[in-house]
Amino acid sequence: MSRTTSNSEMLYRVLGSTEEKVSAIGLGGWHIALKHVDEQLGIRIVRAAIDRGITFMDNSWDYNGGASEIRMGKALRDGYRDKVFLMTKIDGRSKKEAARQLDESLQRLQVDYIDLVQHHEILRYEDPDRVFDEEGANAALIEAREAGKLRYIGFTGHKDPHVHLYMLEVAADRGFKFDTAQMPLNVMDAHFRSFSKLVVPELVKQNIGILGMKSLANGILLRSNTVTPIECLHYALNLPTSVVITGIDSMEILDQAFEAVRTFQPMDEEQVRSLLAKTAKAASRGEFEPFKTSSIFDSTAQNPDWLGEEPQRIQKLMSA
């Protein structure tokens, strides 16, 4: 497990080979700008989380049409920026589009640099090849890193662990090593197209920081009536995660995240087996993980223009 330390309310873990110390719970950026969360509450949630010890801030260029990054930027004024490890994600697969989105994120977040920028929604087998094309998004992020606009580079995806493994394979073939990888890690995942079984061991082997998401899947997992929110968070914390990113849209849900940390004790194999047995039937066909089995979570599928154009040399092949 990632090396762990604690303060009175929060656990801290090392982020892969970066040696950065980050909070074991990360604040999900999507939730702070949902329709039922006004701007004042969104900012209050972020600042209260930081005041209590959460340092890892998650976000994305596409969350709520940019509103999530704008609110995060406002929350990080008045010295709060210096207290956090700030992450966002970009959707562009082309170098041009990735660079444009990154600059927009920097403006919305009102920061000079972002600690971690991740390639978002690596869902399709062509995504790694597009990202690592000579005119692809990773070239833009490497240039941005050299220019001081970002510090670390990672990728995310929620569809299929084999696509994650292919992303790692393509990166290695190009002589590149990611700092982080983000994926669904929850009590259902272990039974269906499992990231925890297929991807996590490879990330541990390569000492790449493991970012867990969808620990409650926006509450969908709870509709199975098999597990509690605290059990869900405990399971994700028990994996070799550096950070478990969770959506927080109220002060009560923020308290719940801290309660999960306060009551967390590493589980032995028997305890894990017992917890997973509760979800085995409900999880068997991915019913409660629709991000794997449907397109409703795939914002880049609904907005393909976000990916940017294919390189001209590829487009010309169609007219040959």
PDB file of C-alpha atoms in Angstrom:
ATOM      1  CA  MET A   1       0.000   0.000   0.000  1.00  0.00           C
ATOM      2  CA  SER A   2       1.088   3.586  -0.593  1.00  0.00           C
ATOM      3  CA  ARG A   3       3.090   4.881   2.346  1.00  0.00           C
ATOM      4  CA  THR A   4       0.611   6.407   4.778  1.00  0.00           C
ATOM      5  CA  THR A   5       0.771   9.140   7.413  1.00  0.00           C
ATOM      6  CA  SER A   6      -2.029  10.987   9.182  1.00  0.00           C
ATOM      7  CA  ASN A   7      -3.117  14.095  10.997  1.00  0.00           C
ATOM      8  CA  SER A   8      -6.101  14.379  13.324  1.00  0.00           C
ATOM      9  CA  GLU A   9      -8.691  14.025  10.545  1.00  0.00           C
ATOM     10  CA  MET A  10      -6.986  12.901   7.330  1.00  0.00           C
ATOM     11  CA  LEU A  11      -4.639  10.216   6.039  1.00  0.00           C
ATOM     12  CA  TYR A  12      -1.875  11.110   3.585  1.00  0.00           C
ATOM     13  CA  ARG A  13      -0.267   8.850   1.034  1.00  0.00           C
ATOM     14  CA  VAL A  14       2.601   9.115  -1.436  1.00  0.00           C
ATOM     15  CA  LEU A  15       1.594   9.600  -5.075  1.00  0.00           C
ATOM     16  CA  GLY A  16       3.461   6.859  -6.921  1.00  0.00           C
ATOM     17  CA  SER A  17       7.023   7.723  -7.871  1.00  0.00           C
ATOM     18  CA  THR A  18       6.430  11.485  -7.605  1.00  0.00           C
ATOM     19  CA  GLU A  19       7.102  11.458  -3.848  1.00  0.00           C
ATOM     20  CA  GLU A  20       4.286  14.012  -3.470  1.00  0.00           C
ATOM     21  CA  LYS A  21       2.269  13.519  -0.288  1.00  0.00           C
ATOM     22  CA  VAL A  22      -1.478  13.826  -0.940  1.00  0.00           C
ATOM     23  CA  SER A  23      -4.664  13.304   1.055  1.00  0.00           C
ATOM     24  CA  ALA A  24      -6.120   9.796   0.794  1.00  0.00           C
ATOM     25  CA  ILE A  25      -9.479  11.401  -0.007  1.00  0.00           C
ATOM     26  CA  GLY A  26      -9.710  13.705  -3.003  1.00  0.00           C
ATOM     27  CA  LEU A  27     -12.505  16.206  -3.600  1.00  0.00           C
ATOM     28  CA  GLY A  28     -14.354  15.509  -6.863  1.00  0.00           C
ATOM     29  CA  GLY A  29     -14.740  18.620  -8.989  1.00  0.00           C
ATOM     30  CA  TRP A  30     -17.868  17.628 -10.895  1.00  0.00           C
ATOM     31  CA  HIS A  31     -20.139  17.813  -7.855  1.00  0.00           C
ATOM     32  CA  ILE A  32     -19.207  21.348  -6.778  1.00  0.00           C
ATOM     33  CA  ALA A  33     -21.076  22.866  -9.738  1.00  0.00           C
ATOM     34  CA  LEU A  34     -24.122  20.628 -10.047  1.00  0.00           C
ATOM     35  CA  LYS A  35     -27.492  22.354 -10.472  1.00  0.00           C
ATOM     36  CA  HIS A  36     -28.481  21.931  -6.830  1.00  0.00           C
ATOM     37  CA  VAL A  37     -25.139  23.328  -5.568  1.00  0.00           C
ATOM     38  CA  ASP A  38     -24.972  27.108  -5.769  1.00  0.00           C
ATOM     39  CA  GLU A  39     -21.642  28.867  -6.144  1.00  0.00           C
ATOM     40  CA  GLN A  40     -21.444  29.953  -2.524  1.00  0.00           C
ATOM     41  CA  LEU A  41     -21.946  26.374  -1.317  1.00  0.00           C
ATOM     42  CA  GLY A  42     -19.485  24.982  -3.856  1.00  0.00           C
ATOM     43  CA  ILE A  43     -16.774  27.358  -2.655  1.00  0.00           C
ATOM     44  CA  ARG A  44     -17.636  26.649   0.980  1.00  0.00           C
ATOM     45  CA  ILE A  45     -17.312  22.882   0.430  1.00  0.00           C
ATOM     46  CA  VAL A  46     -13.876  23.260  -1.179  1.00  0.00           C
ATOM     47  CA  ARG A  47     -12.520  25.539   1.532  1.00  0.00           C
ATOM     48  CA  ALA A  48     -13.962  23.482   4.389  1.00  0.00           C
ATOM     49  CA  ALA A  49     -12.401  20.351   2.874  1.00  0.00           C
ATOM     50  CA  ILE A  50      -9.005  22.057   2.668  1.00  0.00           C
ATOM     51  CA  ASP A  51      -9.296  23.465   6.190  1.00  0.00           C
ATOM     52  CA  ARG A  52      -9.888  19.936   7.474  1.00  0.00           C
ATOM     53  CA  GLY A  53      -6.979  18.399   5.598  1.00  0.00           C
ATOM     54  CA  ILE A  54      -8.071  17.374   2.094  1.00  0.00           C
ATOM     55  CA  THR A  55      -5.295  18.462  -0.251  1.00  0.00           C
ATOM     56  CA  PHE A  56      -6.127  16.668  -3.519  1.00  0.00           C
ATOM     57  CA  MET A  57      -8.467  18.641  -5.780  1.00  0.00           C
ATOM     58  CA  ASP A  58      -9.985  16.889  -8.812  1.00  0.00           C
ATOM     59  CA  ASN A  59     -11.453  18.708 -11.810  1.00  0.00           C
ATOM     60  CA  SER A  60     -11.870  18.602 -15.591  1.00  0.00           C
ATOM     61  CA  TRP A  61     -11.968  21.064 -18.471  1.00  0.00           C
ATOM     62  CA  ASP A  62     -15.428  19.768 -19.410  1.00  0.00           C
ATOM     63  CA  TYR A  63     -17.135  19.580 -16.001  1.00  0.00           C
ATOM     64  CA  ASN A  64     -20.414  21.501 -16.054  1.00  0.00           C
ATOM     65  CA  GLY A  65     -19.379  23.547 -19.058  1.00  0.00           C
ATOM     66  CA  GLY A  66     -16.355  24.912 -17.226  1.00  0.00           C
ATOM     67  CA  ALA A  67     -18.284  26.004 -14.120  1.00  0.00           C
ATOM     68  CA  SER A  68     -16.488  23.490 -11.902  1.00  0.00           C
ATOM     69  CA  GLU A  69     -13.061  24.910 -12.727  1.00  0.00           C
ATOM     70  CA  ILE A  70     -14.334  28.477 -12.342  1.00  0.00           C
ATOM     71  CA  ARG A  71     -15.697  27.707  -8.864  1.00  0.00           C
ATOM     72  CA  MET A  72     -12.529  25.863  -7.901  1.00  0.00           C
ATOM     73  CA  GLY A  73     -10.500  28.859  -9.021  1.00  0.00           C
ATOM     74  CA  LYS A  74     -12.541  31.187  -6.826  1.00  0.00           C
ATOM     75  CA  ALA A  75     -12.254  28.789  -3.875  1.00  0.00           C
ATOM     76  CA  LEU A  76      -8.471  28.640  -4.251  1.00  0.00           C
ATOM     77  CA  ARG A  77      -8.017  32.392  -3.826  1.00  0.00           C
ATOM     78  CA  ASP A  78      -6.831  33.923  -0.541  1.00  0.00           C
ATOM     79  CA  GLY A  79      -3.928  31.510  -0.092  1.00  0.00           C
ATOM     80  CA  TYR A  80      -5.849  28.260  -0.562  1.00  0.00           C
ATOM     81  CA  ARG A  81      -3.981  27.439  -3.801  1.00  0.00           C
ATOM     82  CA  ASP A  82      -0.762  26.933  -1.835  1.00  0.00           C
ATOM     83  CA  LYS A  83      -2.428  24.291   0.355  1.00  0.00           C
ATOM     84  CA  VAL A  84      -3.510  21.876  -2.379  1.00  0.00           C
ATOM     85  CA  PHE A  85      -2.365  19.467  -5.050  1.00  0.00           C
ATOM     86  CA  LEU A  86      -4.462  20.601  -8.001  1.00  0.00           C
ATOM     87  CA  MET A  87      -5.491  18.237 -10.798  1.00  0.00           C
ATOM     88  CA  THR A  88      -7.563  18.726 -13.911  1.00  0.00           C
ATOM     89  CA  LYS A  89      -8.214  16.767 -17.099  1.00  0.00           C
ATOM     90  CA  ILE A  90      -8.324  17.641 -20.775  1.00  0.00           C
ATOM     91  CA  ASP A  91     -10.247  15.867 -23.548  1.00  0.00           C
ATOM     92  CA  GLY A  92      -8.240  16.898 -26.597  1.00  0.00           C
ATOM     93  CA  ARG A  93      -6.488  14.108 -28.473  1.00  0.00           C
ATOM     94  CA  SER A  94      -4.759  16.457 -30.898  1.00  0.00           C
ATOM     95  CA  LYS A  95      -1.821  18.587 -29.826  1.00  0.00           C
ATOM     96  CA  LYS A  96      -3.635  21.775 -30.828  1.00  0.00           C
ATOM     97  CA  GLU A  97      -6.868  20.994 -28.971  1.00  0.00           C
ATOM     98  CA  ALA A  98      -5.091  19.719 -25.849  1.00  0.00           C
ATOM     99  CA  ALA A  99      -3.005  22.894 -25.658  1.00  0.00           C
ATOM    100  CA  ARG A 100      -6.094  25.074 -26.099  1.00  0.00           C
ATOM    101  CA  GLN A 101      -8.038  23.259 -23.385  1.00  0.00           C
ATOM    102  CA  LEU A 102      -5.101  23.377 -20.969  1.00  0.00           C
ATOM    103  CA  ASP A 103      -4.739  27.144 -21.387  1.00  0.00           C
ATOM    104  CA  GLU A 104      -8.476  27.547 -20.806  1.00  0.00           C
ATOM    105  CA  SER A 105      -8.251  25.463 -17.620  1.00  0.00           C
ATOM    106  CA  LEU A 106      -5.375  27.597 -16.341  1.00  0.00           C
ATOM    107  CA  GLN A 107      -7.466  30.732 -16.902  1.00  0.00           C
ATOM    108  CA  ARG A 108     -10.581  29.346 -15.221  1.00  0.00           C
ATOM    109  CA  LEU A 109      -8.625  28.008 -12.259  1.00  0.00           C
ATOM    110  CA  GLN A 110      -6.747  31.335 -11.987  1.00  0.00           C
ATOM    111  CA  VAL A 111      -3.414  29.593 -11.485  1.00  0.00           C
ATOM    112  CA  ASP A 112       0.019  29.772 -13.123  1.00  0.00           C
ATOM    113  CA  TYR A 113       0.424  26.005 -13.117  1.00  0.00           C
ATOM    114  CA  ILE A 114      -1.549  22.823 -12.427  1.00  0.00           C
ATOM    115  CA  ASP A 115       0.093  20.065 -10.411  1.00  0.00           C
ATOM    116  CA  LEU A 116      -1.348  17.187 -12.443  1.00  0.00           C
ATOM    117  CA  VAL A 117      -3.022  17.193 -15.852  1.00  0.00           C
ATOM    118  CA  GLN A 118      -4.610  13.968 -17.086  1.00  0.00           C
ATOM    119  CA  HIS A 119      -5.793  12.751 -20.468  1.00  0.00           C
ATOM    120  CA  HIS A 120      -9.525  12.345 -19.822  1.00  0.00           C
ATOM    121  CA  GLU A 121     -11.806   9.463 -20.815  1.00  0.00           C
ATOM    122  CA  ILE A 122      -9.341   7.083 -22.427  1.00  0.00           C
ATOM    123  CA  LEU A 123     -12.199   4.785 -23.411  1.00  0.00           C
ATOM    124  CA  ARG A 124     -11.504   3.590 -26.958  1.00  0.00           C
ATOM    125  CA  TYR A 125      -8.629   1.565 -28.312  1.00  0.00           C
ATOM    126  CA  GLU A 126      -7.693   4.372 -30.700  1.00  0.00           C
ATOM    127  CA  ASP A 127      -7.353   6.903 -27.874  1.00  0.00           C
ATOM    128  CA  PRO A 128      -3.808   5.888 -26.827  1.00  0.00           C
ATOM    129  CA  ASP A 129      -2.605   5.990 -30.425  1.00  0.00           C
ATOM    130  CA  ARG A 130      -4.150   9.433 -30.936  1.00  0.00           C
ATOM    131  CA  VAL A 131      -2.686  10.782 -27.679  1.00  0.00           C
ATOM    132  CA  PHE A 132       0.814   9.529 -28.535  1.00  0.00           C
ATOM    133  CA  ASP A 133       0.771  10.530 -32.199  1.00  0.00           C
ATOM    134  CA  GLU A 134       3.568  12.960 -33.044  1.00  0.00           C
ATOM    135  CA  GLU A 135       0.817  15.582 -33.399  1.00  0.00           C
ATOM    136  CA  GLY A 136      -1.088  14.224 -30.395  1.00  0.00           C
ATOM    137  CA  ALA A 137      -2.105  15.525 -26.983  1.00  0.00           C
ATOM    138  CA  ASN A 138       0.825  14.138 -25.022  1.00  0.00           C
ATOM    139  CA  ALA A 139       3.241  16.244 -27.070  1.00  0.00           C
ATOM    140  CA  ALA A 140       1.263  19.300 -25.913  1.00  0.00           C
ATOM    141  CA  LEU A 141       1.407  18.241 -22.266  1.00  0.00           C
ATOM    142  CA  ILE A 142       5.149  17.566 -22.432  1.00  0.00           C
ATOM    143  CA  GLU A 143       5.719  21.037 -23.898  1.00  0.00           C
ATOM    144  CA  ALA A 144       3.464  22.523 -21.219  1.00  0.00           C
ATOM    145  CA  ARG A 145       5.433  20.707 -18.523  1.00  0.00           C
ATOM    146  CA  GLU A 146       8.679  22.136 -19.919  1.00  0.00           C
ATOM    147  CA  ALA A 147       7.065  25.590 -19.913  1.00  0.00           C
ATOM    148  CA  GLY A 148       6.063  25.238 -16.243  1.00  0.00           C
ATOM    149  CA  LYS A 149       2.319  25.078 -16.869  1.00  0.00           C
ATOM    150  CA  LEU A 150       2.006  21.635 -15.265  1.00  0.00           C
ATOM    151  CA  ARG A 151       4.117  19.299 -13.176  1.00  0.00           C
ATOM    152  CA  TYR A 152       2.828  15.761 -13.722  1.00  0.00           C
ATOM    153  CA  ILE A 153       0.951  13.854 -16.430  1.00  0.00           C
ATOM    154  CA  GLY A 154      -1.605  11.048 -16.053  1.00  0.00           C
ATOM    155  CA  PHE A 155      -4.680   9.569 -17.705  1.00  0.00           C
ATOM    156  CA  THR A 156      -8.187   8.482 -16.767  1.00  0.00           C
ATOM    157  CA  GLY A 157     -10.867   6.153 -18.076  1.00  0.00           C
ATOM    158  CA  HIS A 158     -13.924   4.318 -16.813  1.00  0.00           C
ATOM    159  CA  LYS A 159     -14.808   1.812 -19.516  1.00  0.00           C
ATOM    160  CA  ASP A 160     -12.492  -1.166 -19.822  1.00  0.00           C
ATOM    161  CA  PRO A 161      -9.328  -2.154 -17.943  1.00  0.00           C
ATOM    162  CA  HIS A 162      -7.812  -3.532 -21.145  1.00  0.00           C
ATOM    163  CA  VAL A 163      -7.843  -0.022 -22.634  1.00  0.00           C
ATOM    164  CA  HIS A 164      -5.904   1.198 -19.584  1.00  0.00           C
ATOM    165  CA  LEU A 165      -3.359  -1.566 -20.107  1.00  0.00           C
ATOM    166  CA  TYR A 166      -3.055  -0.628 -23.767  1.00  0.00           C
ATOM    167  CA  MET A 167      -2.494   3.030 -22.812  1.00  0.00           C
ATOM    168  CA  LEU A 168       0.377   1.924 -20.565  1.00  0.00           C
ATOM    169  CA  GLU A 169       1.738  -0.278 -23.356  1.00  0.00           C
ATOM    170  CA  VAL A 170       1.668   2.499 -25.970  1.00  0.00           C
ATOM    171  CA  ALA A 171       3.272   4.926 -23.508  1.00  0.00           C
ATOM    172  CA  ALA A 172       6.082   2.467 -22.765  1.00  0.00           C
ATOM    173  CA  ASP A 173       6.623   1.898 -26.483  1.00  0.00           C
ATOM    174  CA  ARG A 174       7.107   5.676 -26.858  1.00  0.00           C
ATOM    175  CA  GLY A 175       9.505   5.783 -23.904  1.00  0.00           C
ATOM    176  CA  PHE A 176       7.030   7.614 -21.667  1.00  0.00           C
ATOM    177  CA  LYS A 177       5.951   6.784 -18.115  1.00  0.00           C
ATOM    178  CA  PHE A 178       2.789   8.236 -16.608  1.00  0.00           C
ATOM    179  CA  ASP A 179       2.830   9.695 -13.112  1.00  0.00           C
ATOM    180  CA  THR A 180      -0.767   8.655 -12.379  1.00  0.00           C
ATOM    181  CA  ALA A 181      -3.706   6.658 -13.678  1.00  0.00           C
ATOM    182  CA  GLN A 182      -7.317   7.093 -12.583  1.00  0.00           C
ATOM    183  CA  MET A 183     -10.062   4.459 -12.777  1.00  0.00           C
ATOM    184  CA  PRO A 184     -13.236   3.131 -11.119  1.00  0.00           C
ATOM    185  CA  LEU A 185     -12.327   1.249  -7.952  1.00  0.00           C
ATOM    186  CA  ASN A 186     -15.326   0.108  -5.960  1.00  0.00           C
ATOM    187  CA  VAL A 187     -17.083  -2.870  -4.381  1.00  0.00           C
ATOM    188  CA  MET A 188     -18.757  -3.756  -7.697  1.00  0.00           C
ATOM    189  CA  ASP A 189     -15.666  -3.436  -9.896  1.00  0.00           C
ATOM    190  CA  ALA A 190     -14.049  -6.517  -8.400  1.00  0.00           C
ATOM    191  CA  HIS A 191     -16.729  -8.713 -10.001  1.00  0.00           C
ATOM    192  CA  PHE A 192     -17.062  -7.208 -13.469  1.00  0.00           C
ATOM    193  CA  ARG A 193     -14.445  -6.063 -15.999  1.00  0.00           C
ATOM    194  CA  SER A 194     -12.245  -5.344 -13.027  1.00  0.00           C
ATOM    195  CA  PHE A 195      -9.734  -2.506 -12.910  1.00  0.00           C
ATOM    196  CA  SER A 196      -8.640  -3.584  -9.440  1.00  0.00           C
ATOM    197  CA  LYS A 197      -7.712  -7.066 -10.652  1.00  0.00           C
ATOM    198  CA  LEU A 198      -6.208  -6.185 -14.031  1.00  0.00           C
ATOM    199  CA  VAL A 199      -4.800  -2.655 -13.872  1.00  0.00           C
ATOM    200  CA  VAL A 200      -3.911  -2.008 -10.231  1.00  0.00           C
ATOM    201  CA  PRO A 201      -1.202  -4.741 -10.044  1.00  0.00           C
ATOM    202  CA  GLU A 202       0.514  -3.279 -13.127  1.00  0.00           C
ATOM    203  CA  LEU A 203       0.421   0.233 -11.653  1.00  0.00           C
ATOM    204  CA  VAL A 204       1.867  -1.036  -8.379  1.00  0.00           C
ATOM    205  CA  LYS A 205       4.628  -2.773 -10.333  1.00  0.00           C
ATOM    206  CA  GLN A 206       5.461   0.434 -12.216  1.00  0.00           C
ATOM    207  CA  ASN A 207       5.006   2.639  -9.115  1.00  0.00           C
ATOM    208  CA  ILE A 208       2.436   4.815 -10.893  1.00  0.00           C
ATOM    209  CA  GLY A 209       0.114   6.757  -8.577  1.00  0.00           C
ATOM    210  CA  ILE A 210      -3.306   5.076  -8.354  1.00  0.00           C
ATOM    211  CA  LEU A 211      -6.321   7.392  -8.295  1.00  0.00           C
ATOM    212  CA  GLY A 212      -9.607   5.670  -7.479  1.00  0.00           C
ATOM    213  CA  MET A 213     -12.914   7.137  -8.609  1.00  0.00           C
ATOM    214  CA  LYS A 214     -16.577   6.149  -8.636  1.00  0.00           C
ATOM    215  CA  SER A 215     -16.246   4.610  -5.172  1.00  0.00           C
ATOM    216  CA  LEU A 216     -20.004   5.179  -4.837  1.00  0.00           C
ATOM    217  CA  ALA A 217     -20.646   5.911  -8.546  1.00  0.00           C
ATOM    218  CA  ASN A 218     -22.669   9.045  -7.787  1.00  0.00           C
ATOM    219  CA  GLY A 219     -24.786   6.974  -5.384  1.00  0.00           C
ATOM    220  CA  ILE A 220     -25.708   4.348  -7.977  1.00  0.00           C
ATOM    221  CA  LEU A 221     -23.928   1.578  -6.056  1.00  0.00           C
ATOM    222  CA  LEU A 222     -26.104   2.282  -3.028  1.00  0.00           C
ATOM    223  CA  ARG A 223     -29.249   1.502  -5.030  1.00  0.00           C
ATOM    224  CA  SER A 224     -28.198  -2.157  -4.950  1.00  0.00           C
ATOM    225  CA  ASN A 225     -29.031  -2.158  -1.213  1.00  0.00           C
ATOM    226  CA  THR A 226     -25.976  -4.285  -0.533  1.00  0.00           C
ATOM    227  CA  VAL A 227     -23.452  -1.912   1.059  1.00  0.00           C
ATOM    228  CA  THR A 228     -23.231   1.370   2.976  1.00  0.00           C
ATOM    229  CA  PRO A 229     -21.393   4.522   1.843  1.00  0.00           C
ATOM    230  CA  ILE A 230     -18.762   4.001   4.544  1.00  0.00           C
ATOM    231  CA  GLU A 231     -18.161   0.409   3.392  1.00  0.00           C
ATOM    232  CA  CYS A 232     -17.719   1.658  -0.159  1.00  0.00           C
ATOM    233  CA  LEU A 233     -15.127   4.228   0.891  1.00  0.00           C
ATOM    234  CA  HIS A 234     -13.347   1.767   3.189  1.00  0.00           C
ATOM    235  CA  TYR A 235     -13.026  -0.736   0.342  1.00  0.00           C
ATOM    236  CA  ALA A 236     -11.466   1.861  -1.978  1.00  0.00           C
ATOM    237  CA  LEU A 237      -9.138   3.126   0.762  1.00  0.00           C
ATOM    238  CA  ASN A 238      -8.030  -0.452   1.400  1.00  0.00           C
ATOM    239  CA  LEU A 239      -6.745  -0.846  -2.152  1.00  0.00           C
ATOM    240  CA  PRO A 240      -3.219   0.476  -2.902  1.00  0.00           C
ATOM    241  CA  THR A 241      -4.707   3.824  -3.866  1.00  0.00           C
ATOM    242  CA  SER A 242      -2.870   7.081  -3.367  1.00  0.00           C
ATOM    243  CA  VAL A 243      -6.174   8.969  -3.532  1.00  0.00           C
ATOM    244  CA  VAL A 244      -9.849   7.991  -3.475  1.00  0.00           C
ATOM    245  CA  ILE A 245     -11.679  10.791  -5.282  1.00  0.00           C
ATOM    246  CA  THR A 246     -15.251  11.194  -4.114  1.00  0.00           C
ATOM    247  CA  GLY A 247     -18.005  13.579  -5.117  1.00  0.00           C
ATOM    248  CA  ILE A 248     -19.043  16.000  -2.362  1.00  0.00           C
ATOM    249  CA  ASP A 249     -22.137  18.147  -2.910  1.00  0.00           C
ATOM    250  CA  SER A 250     -23.036  19.031   0.682  1.00  0.00           C
ATOM    251  CA  MET A 251     -21.435  19.586   4.060  1.00  0.00           C
ATOM    252  CA  GLU A 252     -23.045  16.334   5.235  1.00  0.00           C
ATOM    253  CA  ILE A 253     -21.328  14.343   2.476  1.00  0.00           C
ATOM    254  CA  LEU A 254     -18.057  16.070   3.377  1.00  0.00           C
ATOM    255  CA  ASP A 255     -18.544  14.874   6.965  1.00  0.00           C
ATOM    256  CA  GLN A 256     -19.215  11.368   5.629  1.00  0.00           C
ATOM    257  CA  ALA A 257     -15.859  11.335   3.835  1.00  0.00           C
ATOM    258  CA  PHE A 258     -14.040  12.318   7.015  1.00  0.00           C
ATOM    259  CA  GLU A 259     -15.993   9.728   8.988  1.00  0.00           C
ATOM    260  CA  ALA A 260     -14.810   7.063   6.528  1.00  0.00           C
ATOM    261  CA  VAL A 261     -11.213   8.123   7.131  1.00  0.00           C
ATOM    262  CA  ARG A 262     -11.678   8.287  10.907  1.00  0.00           C
ATOM    263  CA  THR A 263     -13.071   4.760  11.059  1.00  0.00           C
ATOM    264  CA  PHE A 264     -10.820   3.175   8.424  1.00  0.00           C
ATOM    265  CA  GLN A 265      -8.673   0.230   9.445  1.00  0.00           C
ATOM    266  CA  PRO A 266      -6.763  -1.842   6.875  1.00  0.00           C
ATOM    267  CA  MET A 267      -8.795  -4.955   6.055  1.00  0.00           C
ATOM    268  CA  ASP A 268      -7.388  -8.460   5.891  1.00  0.00           C
ATOM    269  CA  GLU A 269      -8.207 -10.866   3.044  1.00  0.00           C
ATOM    270  CA  GLU A 270     -11.126 -12.437   4.918  1.00  0.00           C
ATOM    271  CA  GLN A 271     -12.721  -9.045   5.600  1.00  0.00           C
ATOM    272  CA  VAL A 272     -12.378  -8.080   1.935  1.00  0.00           C
ATOM    273  CA  ARG A 273     -13.882 -11.399   0.799  1.00  0.00           C
ATOM    274  CA  SER A 274     -16.793 -10.935   3.179  1.00  0.00           C
ATOM    275  CA  LEU A 275     -17.487  -7.402   1.898  1.00  0.00           C
ATOM    276  CA  LEU A 276     -17.240  -8.416  -1.757  1.00  0.00           C
ATOM    277  CA  ALA A 277     -19.558 -11.376  -1.174  1.00  0.00           C
ATOM    278  CA  LYS A 278     -22.329  -8.871  -0.417  1.00  0.00           C
ATOM    279  CA  THR A 279     -22.055  -7.364  -3.897  1.00  0.00           C
ATOM    280  CA  ALA A 280     -21.219 -10.426  -6.021  1.00  0.00           C
ATOM    281  CA  LYS A 281     -24.724 -11.072  -7.365  1.00  0.00           C
ATOM    282  CA  ALA A 282     -25.660  -7.432  -7.923  1.00  0.00           C
ATOM    283  CA  ALA A 283     -22.342  -6.719  -9.642  1.00  0.00           C
ATOM    284  CA  SER A 284     -22.171  -9.743 -11.941  1.00  0.00           C
ATOM    285  CA  ARG A 285     -23.426  -8.002 -15.111  1.00  0.00           C
ATOM    286  CA  GLY A 286     -22.312  -4.444 -14.459  1.00  0.00           C
ATOM    287  CA  GLU A 287     -25.838  -3.217 -13.782  1.00  0.00           C
ATOM    288  CA  PHE A 288     -24.670  -0.762 -11.134  1.00  0.00           C
ATOM    289  CA  GLU A 289     -21.605   0.333 -13.119  1.00  0.00           C
ATOM    290  CA  PRO A 290     -23.304   1.956 -16.141  1.00  0.00           C
ATOM    291  CA  PHE A 291     -20.106   3.866 -16.930  1.00  0.00           C
ATOM    292  CA  LYS A 292     -18.744   0.502 -18.104  1.00  0.00           C
ATOM    293  CA  THR A 293     -21.862  -0.830 -19.832  1.00  0.00           C
ATOM    294  CA  SER A 294     -23.479   2.245 -21.423  1.00  0.00           C
ATOM    295  CA  SER A 295     -22.490   5.564 -22.983  1.00  0.00           C
ATOM    296  CA  ILE A 296     -24.328   7.831 -20.523  1.00  0.00           C
ATOM    297  CA  PHE A 297     -21.109   8.743 -18.674  1.00  0.00           C
ATOM    298  CA  ASP A 298     -19.095   9.264 -21.871  1.00  0.00           C
ATOM    299  CA  SER A 299     -19.011  13.034 -22.336  1.00  0.00           C
ATOM    300  CA  THR A 300     -16.472  12.779 -25.154  1.00  0.00           C
ATOM    301  CA  ALA A 301     -18.801  10.432 -27.075  1.00  0.00           C
ATOM    302  CA  GLN A 302     -21.574  12.995 -26.777  1.00  0.00           C
ATOM    303  CA  ASN A 303     -19.176  15.798 -27.753  1.00  0.00           C
ATOM    304  CA  PRO A 304     -16.706  14.309 -30.247  1.00  0.00           C
ATOM    305  CA  ASP A 305     -15.530  17.772 -31.286  1.00  0.00           C
ATOM    306  CA  TRP A 306     -13.800  18.043 -27.902  1.00  0.00           C
ATOM    307  CA  LEU A 307     -11.287  15.461 -29.096  1.00  0.00           C
ATOM    308  CA  GLY A 308      -9.978  17.675 -31.891  1.00  0.00           C
ATOM    309  CA  GLU A 309      -9.182  16.833 -35.488  1.00  0.00           C
ATOM    310  CA  GLU A 310      -7.164  13.871 -36.671  1.00  0.00           C
ATOM    311  CA  PRO A 311      -3.739  14.788 -38.133  1.00  0.00           C
ATOM    312  CA  GLN A 312      -3.894  15.966 -41.748  1.00  0.00           C
ATOM    313  CA  ARG A 313      -1.747  13.058 -42.926  1.00  0.00           C
ATOM    314  CA  ILE A 314      -4.367  10.655 -41.509  1.00  0.00           C
ATOM    315  CA  GLN A 315      -7.270  12.576 -43.002  1.00  0.00           C
ATOM    316  CA  LYS A 316      -5.609  12.458 -46.423  1.00  0.00           C
ATOM    317  CA  LEU A 317      -5.737   8.670 -46.369  1.00  0.00           C
ATOM    318  CA  MET A 318      -9.510   8.864 -46.818  1.00  0.00           C
ATOM    319  CA  SER A 319      -9.125  10.776 -50.076  1.00  0.00           C
ATOM    320  CA  ALA A 320      -6.312   8.619 -51.450  1.00  0.00           C
TER     321      ALA A 320
END
